[in-house]
Amino acid sequence: MLVKDALDVKGHFGVGGNTFGAQREEFWVHNSWQIHPPASPPIQIFPPPDLLSDLISLFFTHAQPCTLILHRPTFERLVGAGLHFKDHRFGNLVLAVCAVGSISSDDPRVLFPGSSSKHSRGWQWLKQINFYQNIFNGPMFGLHDIQAICLFLTFFFGSSNQDTSWVLLGLAIRSAQDIGVHRYKFRSRKPTVEEESWKRAFWILFCIDLGFSRTLGRPIATTFEDFDLDMPIECDDEYWENPDPELCFKQPAGKPSYITGLVKYIQLMEILAYVLRHLYCVRRSSLGPRVASQSDGRLVADLDSALNRWIDTVPGHLRWNPQMEDELWFAQSVMLYANYYHLQILVHRPFIPPPGQTSPLAFPSLAICANAARSCSRVVRAHTKRSFFPLPHLLDAAFTSAVILLLNIWGGRSSGISLDPVKEMEDVNKCFAFLRSQENRFLNAGQLWYQTFN
């Protein structure tokens, strides 16, 4: 940018224009010794046509409403044209869709060959994915790679392999930044399917990054200050394209878009990013025993206000209602509200006092956390009772809520507060029931249930 500004000033004063002269070729070309030989195209084995069709349908019915990674008409058009047989990058994306779709399938063909374990669903396709085929030549990742990585990471949210996924996530974010997806200038004057797909993929990468950071306690790869990309357009997939260019990306008036759920989720993740950077940063925790200061009180008050503003702006069709008729909106509402209550807990959790001590802030931190945990337990209970959407993103919320409620029971005993343990355990058991309901599909659910139950 400094050189660009200098050239602009040079041109402004008429000193020879604002461009460089002829380049010396030897300093600007890739020499033969710098180029890695291209790897042989991988052999990709896809499901038989009937199973492939079923898995794609299951993906768009069960996973897409809460991930919103792919533009369905474009994806199905490319599959119908057989692109996955010709382009290994798109082949990776199809394999990732099959893996995620398998989570919702009871077809025995989705199990890993030779295994009868339900936890092996999808692995026969996931293990074929190779993101490092041409890592040293040309752009590291293209759009189909980034979309496939988003699905790959979504699959691993419910597995025990999250550590290695975190490294791949960092590569994907850096690759997208290298292309310039994170900048507002990437967007053309009128939206296109490709650019909107890139935009959606980058936002989802960002949200996944925050989810892994929250779970693993590791730094995020990028922050809101590092990019100025606008929010996804609140327009459903079927309205992106139209023979009349003026009608492209026009959501019908009065019809809420499913993308609104993604936008509200991104806004909630913005608050989470601030919480992780200011309340869970490594340097701050390395200073020794935590002593809350007045600045902590102001920070927590500001975060509480931000959460209140967020919940006040949730549109009517996504507001919490256990009897909501639309299953897709219900699943999005579950995801939003469970994450909202989980974030409330994360804001106040560092200030829960040790047994026998009072809270260092003017806030009753344990009581606030316990109330949020009770609310979260009721949300995941409603999901357990009626929804068929697998939501691995909520495993941590249920686990954290159960632990907080147990802490409240034990803390109440030590501080002399009168609590009904039987009634309090009802909410804990709701979290247990959610984890148990997910453990046939997500290995991590069984691990979290075991840790909490014991």
PDB file of N, CA, C and O in Angstrom, residues 145-168:
ATOM      1  N   ASP A 145     -12.511 -26.271  -2.755  1.00  0.00           N
ATOM      2  CA  ASP A 145     -11.681 -26.734  -1.638  1.00  0.00           C
ATOM      3  C   ASP A 145     -12.161 -26.143  -0.318  1.00  0.00           C
ATOM      4  O   ASP A 145     -12.287 -26.852   0.685  1.00  0.00           O
ATOM      5  N   ILE A 146     -12.408 -24.824  -0.320  1.00  0.00           N
ATOM      6  CA  ILE A 146     -12.834 -24.153   0.913  1.00  0.00           C
ATOM      7  C   ILE A 146     -14.178 -24.694   1.380  1.00  0.00           C
ATOM      8  O   ILE A 146     -14.390 -24.951   2.575  1.00  0.00           O
ATOM      9  N   GLN A 147     -15.105 -24.894   0.440  1.00  0.00           N
ATOM     10  CA  GLN A 147     -16.405 -25.463   0.807  1.00  0.00           C
ATOM     11  C   GLN A 147     -16.244 -26.869   1.375  1.00  0.00           C
ATOM     12  O   GLN A 147     -16.888 -27.230   2.377  1.00  0.00           O
ATOM     13  N   ALA A 148     -15.382 -27.667   0.750  1.00  0.00           N
ATOM     14  CA  ALA A 148     -15.149 -29.030   1.242  1.00  0.00           C
ATOM     15  C   ALA A 148     -14.517 -29.006   2.623  1.00  0.00           C
ATOM     16  O   ALA A 148     -14.854 -29.830   3.489  1.00  0.00           O
ATOM     17  N   ILE A 149     -13.602 -28.064   2.860  1.00  0.00           N
ATOM     18  CA  ILE A 149     -12.966 -27.961   4.177  1.00  0.00           C
ATOM     19  C   ILE A 149     -14.000 -27.585   5.233  1.00  0.00           C
ATOM     20  O   ILE A 149     -13.988 -28.118   6.356  1.00  0.00           O
ATOM     21  N   CYS A 150     -14.919 -26.683   4.903  1.00  0.00           N
ATOM     22  CA  CYS A 150     -15.982 -26.328   5.853  1.00  0.00           C
ATOM     23  C   CYS A 150     -16.772 -27.564   6.263  1.00  0.00           C
ATOM     24  O   CYS A 150     -17.077 -27.768   7.456  1.00  0.00           O
ATOM     25  N   LEU A 151     -17.106 -28.411   5.288  1.00  0.00           N
ATOM     26  CA  LEU A 151     -17.864 -29.631   5.596  1.00  0.00           C
ATOM     27  C   LEU A 151     -16.997 -30.643   6.337  1.00  0.00           C
ATOM     28  O   LEU A 151     -17.472 -31.326   7.259  1.00  0.00           O
ATOM     29  N   PHE A 152     -15.744 -30.744   5.949  1.00  0.00           N
ATOM     30  CA  PHE A 152     -14.791 -31.623   6.625  1.00  0.00           C
ATOM     31  C   PHE A 152     -14.710 -31.255   8.106  1.00  0.00           C
ATOM     32  O   PHE A 152     -14.758 -32.120   8.993  1.00  0.00           O
ATOM     33  N   LEU A 153     -14.596 -29.967   8.385  1.00  0.00           N
ATOM     34  CA  LEU A 153     -14.496 -29.502   9.777  1.00  0.00           C
ATOM     35  C   LEU A 153     -15.817 -29.683  10.518  1.00  0.00           C
ATOM     36  O   LEU A 153     -15.826 -29.985  11.719  1.00  0.00           O
ATOM     37  N   THR A 154     -16.925 -29.486   9.811  1.00  0.00           N
ATOM     38  CA  THR A 154     -18.232 -29.727  10.430  1.00  0.00           C
ATOM     39  C   THR A 154     -18.355 -31.185  10.859  1.00  0.00           C
ATOM     40  O   THR A 154     -18.866 -31.487  11.950  1.00  0.00           O
ATOM     41  N   PHE A 155     -17.891 -32.095  10.007  1.00  0.00           N
ATOM     42  CA  PHE A 155     -17.898 -33.519  10.344  1.00  0.00           C
ATOM     43  C   PHE A 155     -17.082 -33.773  11.606  1.00  0.00           C
ATOM     44  O   PHE A 155     -17.475 -34.553  12.481  1.00  0.00           O
ATOM     45  N   PHE A 156     -15.931 -33.086  11.729  1.00  0.00           N
ATOM     46  CA  PHE A 156     -15.032 -33.334  12.854  1.00  0.00           C
ATOM     47  C   PHE A 156     -15.477 -32.660  14.147  1.00  0.00           C
ATOM     48  O   PHE A 156     -14.901 -32.917  15.205  1.00  0.00           O
ATOM     49  N   PHE A 157     -16.466 -31.783  14.078  1.00  0.00           N
ATOM     50  CA  PHE A 157     -16.980 -31.177  15.308  1.00  0.00           C
ATOM     51  C   PHE A 157     -17.458 -32.251  16.286  1.00  0.00           C
ATOM     52  O   PHE A 157     -17.367 -32.076  17.506  1.00  0.00           O
ATOM     53  N   GLY A 158     -18.011 -33.321  15.751  1.00  0.00           N
ATOM     54  CA  GLY A 158     -18.527 -34.368  16.621  1.00  0.00           C
ATOM     55  C   GLY A 158     -17.594 -35.536  16.800  1.00  0.00           C
ATOM     56  O   GLY A 158     -17.987 -36.570  17.335  1.00  0.00           O
ATOM     57  N   SER A 159     -16.331 -35.391  16.351  1.00  0.00           N
ATOM     58  CA  SER A 159     -15.385 -36.490  16.462  1.00  0.00           C
ATOM     59  C   SER A 159     -14.344 -36.179  17.529  1.00  0.00           C
ATOM     60  O   SER A 159     -14.390 -35.156  18.192  1.00  0.00           O
ATOM     61  N   SER A 160     -13.390 -37.069  17.663  1.00  0.00           N
ATOM     62  CA  SER A 160     -12.300 -36.858  18.620  1.00  0.00           C
ATOM     63  C   SER A 160     -11.028 -36.410  17.909  1.00  0.00           C
ATOM     64  O   SER A 160      -9.945 -36.502  18.466  1.00  0.00           O
ATOM     65  N   ASN A 161     -11.144 -35.930  16.661  1.00  0.00           N
ATOM     66  CA  ASN A 161      -9.983 -35.532  15.861  1.00  0.00           C
ATOM     67  C   ASN A 161      -9.920 -34.026  15.661  1.00  0.00           C
ATOM     68  O   ASN A 161      -9.439 -33.542  14.648  1.00  0.00           O
ATOM     69  N   GLN A 162     -10.379 -33.258  16.625  1.00  0.00           N
ATOM     70  CA  GLN A 162     -10.472 -31.816  16.438  1.00  0.00           C
ATOM     71  C   GLN A 162      -9.102 -31.146  16.407  1.00  0.00           C
ATOM     72  O   GLN A 162      -8.942 -30.093  15.774  1.00  0.00           O
ATOM     73  N   ASP A 163      -8.107 -31.707  17.061  1.00  0.00           N
ATOM     74  CA  ASP A 163      -6.784 -31.078  17.113  1.00  0.00           C
ATOM     75  C   ASP A 163      -6.191 -30.908  15.713  1.00  0.00           C
ATOM     76  O   ASP A 163      -5.709 -29.831  15.357  1.00  0.00           O
ATOM     77  N   THR A 164      -6.197 -31.988  14.919  1.00  0.00           N
ATOM     78  CA  THR A 164      -5.614 -31.905  13.583  1.00  0.00           C
ATOM     79  C   THR A 164      -6.462 -31.027  12.667  1.00  0.00           C
ATOM     80  O   THR A 164      -5.925 -30.362  11.769  1.00  0.00           O
ATOM     81  N   SER A 165      -7.768 -30.991  12.879  1.00  0.00           N
ATOM     82  CA  SER A 165      -8.645 -30.171  12.055  1.00  0.00           C
ATOM     83  C   SER A 165      -8.322 -28.690  12.225  1.00  0.00           C
ATOM     84  O   SER A 165      -8.465 -27.904  11.285  1.00  0.00           O
ATOM     85  N   TRP A 166      -7.894 -28.312  13.414  1.00  0.00           N
ATOM     86  CA  TRP A 166      -7.594 -26.910  13.709  1.00  0.00           C
ATOM     87  C   TRP A 166      -6.485 -26.388  12.802  1.00  0.00           C
ATOM     88  O   TRP A 166      -6.504 -25.227  12.366  1.00  0.00           O
ATOM     89  N   VAL A 167      -5.497 -27.234  12.484  1.00  0.00           N
ATOM     90  CA  VAL A 167      -4.396 -26.829  11.606  1.00  0.00           C
ATOM     91  C   VAL A 167      -4.917 -26.603  10.185  1.00  0.00           C
ATOM     92  O   VAL A 167      -4.579 -25.608   9.528  1.00  0.00           O
ATOM     93  N   LEU A 168      -5.749 -27.522   9.680  1.00  0.00           N
ATOM     94  CA  LEU A 168      -6.328 -27.374   8.348  1.00  0.00           C
ATOM     95  C   LEU A 168      -7.175 -26.110   8.274  1.00  0.00           C
ATOM     96  O   LEU A 168      -7.161 -25.394   7.252  1.00  0.00           O
TER      97      LEU A 168
END
